[in-house]
């Protein structure tokens, strides 16, 4: 199962880098979302996928899973949701002001500095 997850994570990172290198602001935002999903899957895979032991220690249980990867992923999901929402609002406001989402056209010229 880890091999399949490695390919999925690699594909997510590849697609994220491809989208982040484009000129459209919306594609860059989608690329950052894919990059965060790839990082979440990477943390989950590094934590182990066997899933046979419970993540909570109770009386009589001698084998338990490490709850740290799940806590890190939950925190990362909340942070990536907030960052994505901020990027979307920023892109919408930039589109309202400039009328384009092309990064080359948003850059401007030296005359406007």
Short mmCIF file of C-alpha atoms in Angstrom, two decimals:
data_model
loop_
_atom_site.label_atom_id
_atom_site.label_comp_id
_atom_site.label_asym_id
_atom_site.label_seq_id
_atom_site.Cartn_x
_atom_site.Cartn_y
_atom_site.Cartn_z
CA UNK A 1 0.00 0.00 0.00
CA UNK A 2 2.90 2.35 0.68
CA UNK A 3 4.11 1.99 -2.92
CA UNK A 4 0.72 3.10 -4.26
CA UNK A 5 0.70 6.04 -1.87
CA UNK A 6 4.20 7.02 -3.01
CA UNK A 7 3.00 7.20 -6.60
CA UNK A 8 -0.09 9.19 -5.62
CA UNK A 9 2.01 11.62 -3.58
CA UNK A 10 4.50 11.97 -6.42
CA UNK A 11 1.69 12.65 -8.89
CA UNK A 12 0.17 15.28 -6.58
CA UNK A 13 3.52 17.02 -6.15
CA UNK A 14 4.15 16.88 -9.91
CA UNK A 15 0.74 18.35 -10.74
CA UNK A 16 1.13 21.01 -8.03
CA UNK A 17 4.50 22.18 -9.32
CA UNK A 18 3.19 22.24 -12.89
CA UNK A 19 0.19 24.34 -11.88
CA UNK A 20 2.23 26.67 -9.68
CA UNK A 21 4.58 27.45 -12.58
CA UNK A 22 1.73 28.62 -14.82
CA UNK A 23 0.76 32.24 -15.43
CA UNK A 24 -2.85 32.04 -14.25
CA UNK A 25 -3.48 33.04 -10.65
CA UNK A 26 -6.30 30.51 -10.25
CA UNK A 27 -4.02 27.67 -11.39
CA UNK A 28 -1.43 28.78 -8.84
CA UNK A 29 -4.06 28.61 -6.08
CA UNK A 30 -5.15 25.13 -7.20
CA UNK A 31 -1.47 24.10 -7.27
CA UNK A 32 -0.95 25.20 -3.67
CA UNK A 33 -4.02 23.18 -2.68
CA UNK A 34 -2.68 20.08 -4.42
CA UNK A 35 0.71 20.62 -2.78
CA UNK A 36 -0.89 20.73 0.65
CA UNK A 37 -2.88 17.54 -0.07
CA UNK A 38 0.33 15.83 -1.16
CA UNK A 39 2.02 16.92 2.06
CA UNK A 40 -0.91 15.57 4.10
CA UNK A 41 -0.68 12.20 2.39
CA UNK A 42 3.09 12.18 2.87
CA UNK A 43 2.74 12.74 6.63
CA UNK A 44 0.04 10.06 6.81
CA UNK A 45 2.17 7.57 4.88
CA UNK A 46 5.24 8.29 7.00
CA UNK A 47 3.14 7.65 10.13
CA UNK A 48 2.29 4.16 8.93
CA UNK A 49 -0.73 2.70 7.19
CA UNK A 50 -1.19 -0.59 9.03
CA UNK A 51 -4.10 0.74 11.12
CA UNK A 52 -4.53 -2.36 13.26
CA UNK A 53 -3.91 -0.71 16.63
CA UNK A 54 -6.15 1.95 18.17
CA UNK A 55 -4.74 5.49 18.41
CA UNK A 56 -5.94 5.91 22.01
CA UNK A 57 -4.41 4.21 25.03
CA UNK A 58 -6.93 2.55 27.31
CA UNK A 59 -6.70 0.00 30.10
CA UNK A 60 -5.42 -3.35 28.96
CA UNK A 61 -4.12 -2.18 25.57
CA UNK A 62 -0.42 -2.86 25.05
CA UNK A 63 -0.13 -1.92 21.36
CA UNK A 64 -1.31 1.47 20.14
CA UNK A 65 -0.76 3.67 17.09
CA UNK A 66 1.10 6.98 17.21
CA UNK A 67 -1.51 9.79 17.23
CA UNK A 68 1.01 12.50 16.28
CA UNK A 69 0.67 12.14 12.46
CA UNK A 70 -3.11 12.46 12.67
CA UNK A 71 -2.79 15.56 14.85
CA UNK A 72 -0.27 17.11 12.46
CA UNK A 73 -2.50 16.40 9.46
CA UNK A 74 -5.55 17.87 11.17
CA UNK A 75 -3.63 21.04 11.98
CA UNK A 76 -2.22 21.23 8.45
CA UNK A 77 -5.70 20.83 6.92
CA UNK A 78 -7.04 23.74 8.95
CA UNK A 79 -4.07 25.93 8.07
CA UNK A 80 -4.22 25.06 4.36
CA UNK A 81 -7.97 25.80 4.32
CA UNK A 82 -7.33 29.25 5.78
CA UNK A 83 -4.48 29.99 3.38
CA UNK A 84 -6.54 28.83 0.39
CA UNK A 85 -9.47 31.01 1.45
CA UNK A 86 -7.12 33.99 1.80
CA UNK A 87 -5.60 33.33 -1.63
CA UNK A 88 -9.05 33.10 -3.23
CA UNK A 89 -10.17 36.40 -1.70
CA UNK A 90 -6.89 38.03 -2.74
CA UNK A 91 -7.23 36.70 -6.29
CA UNK A 92 -10.85 37.87 -6.52
CA UNK A 93 -9.90 41.35 -5.35
CA UNK A 94 -6.95 41.50 -7.77
CA UNK A 95 -9.25 40.42 -10.61
CA UNK A 96 -11.74 43.15 -9.67
CA UNK A 97 -9.04 45.81 -9.67
CA UNK A 98 -6.96 44.71 -12.65
CA UNK A 99 -9.42 42.76 -14.80
CA UNK A 100 -7.05 39.85 -15.39
CA UNK A 101 -5.55 36.87 -13.61
CA UNK A 102 -2.45 36.64 -15.81
CA UNK A 103 0.63 37.10 -13.67
CA UNK A 104 2.62 38.77 -16.47
CA UNK A 105 -0.07 41.41 -16.96
CA UNK A 106 -0.40 41.93 -13.21
CA UNK A 107 3.30 42.66 -12.90
CA UNK A 108 3.01 46.03 -14.64
CA UNK A 109 5.81 48.09 -16.08
CA UNK A 110 8.55 50.23 -14.65
CA UNK A 111 6.55 53.41 -15.46
CA UNK A 112 3.99 52.66 -12.75
CA UNK A 113 6.51 52.33 -9.89
#
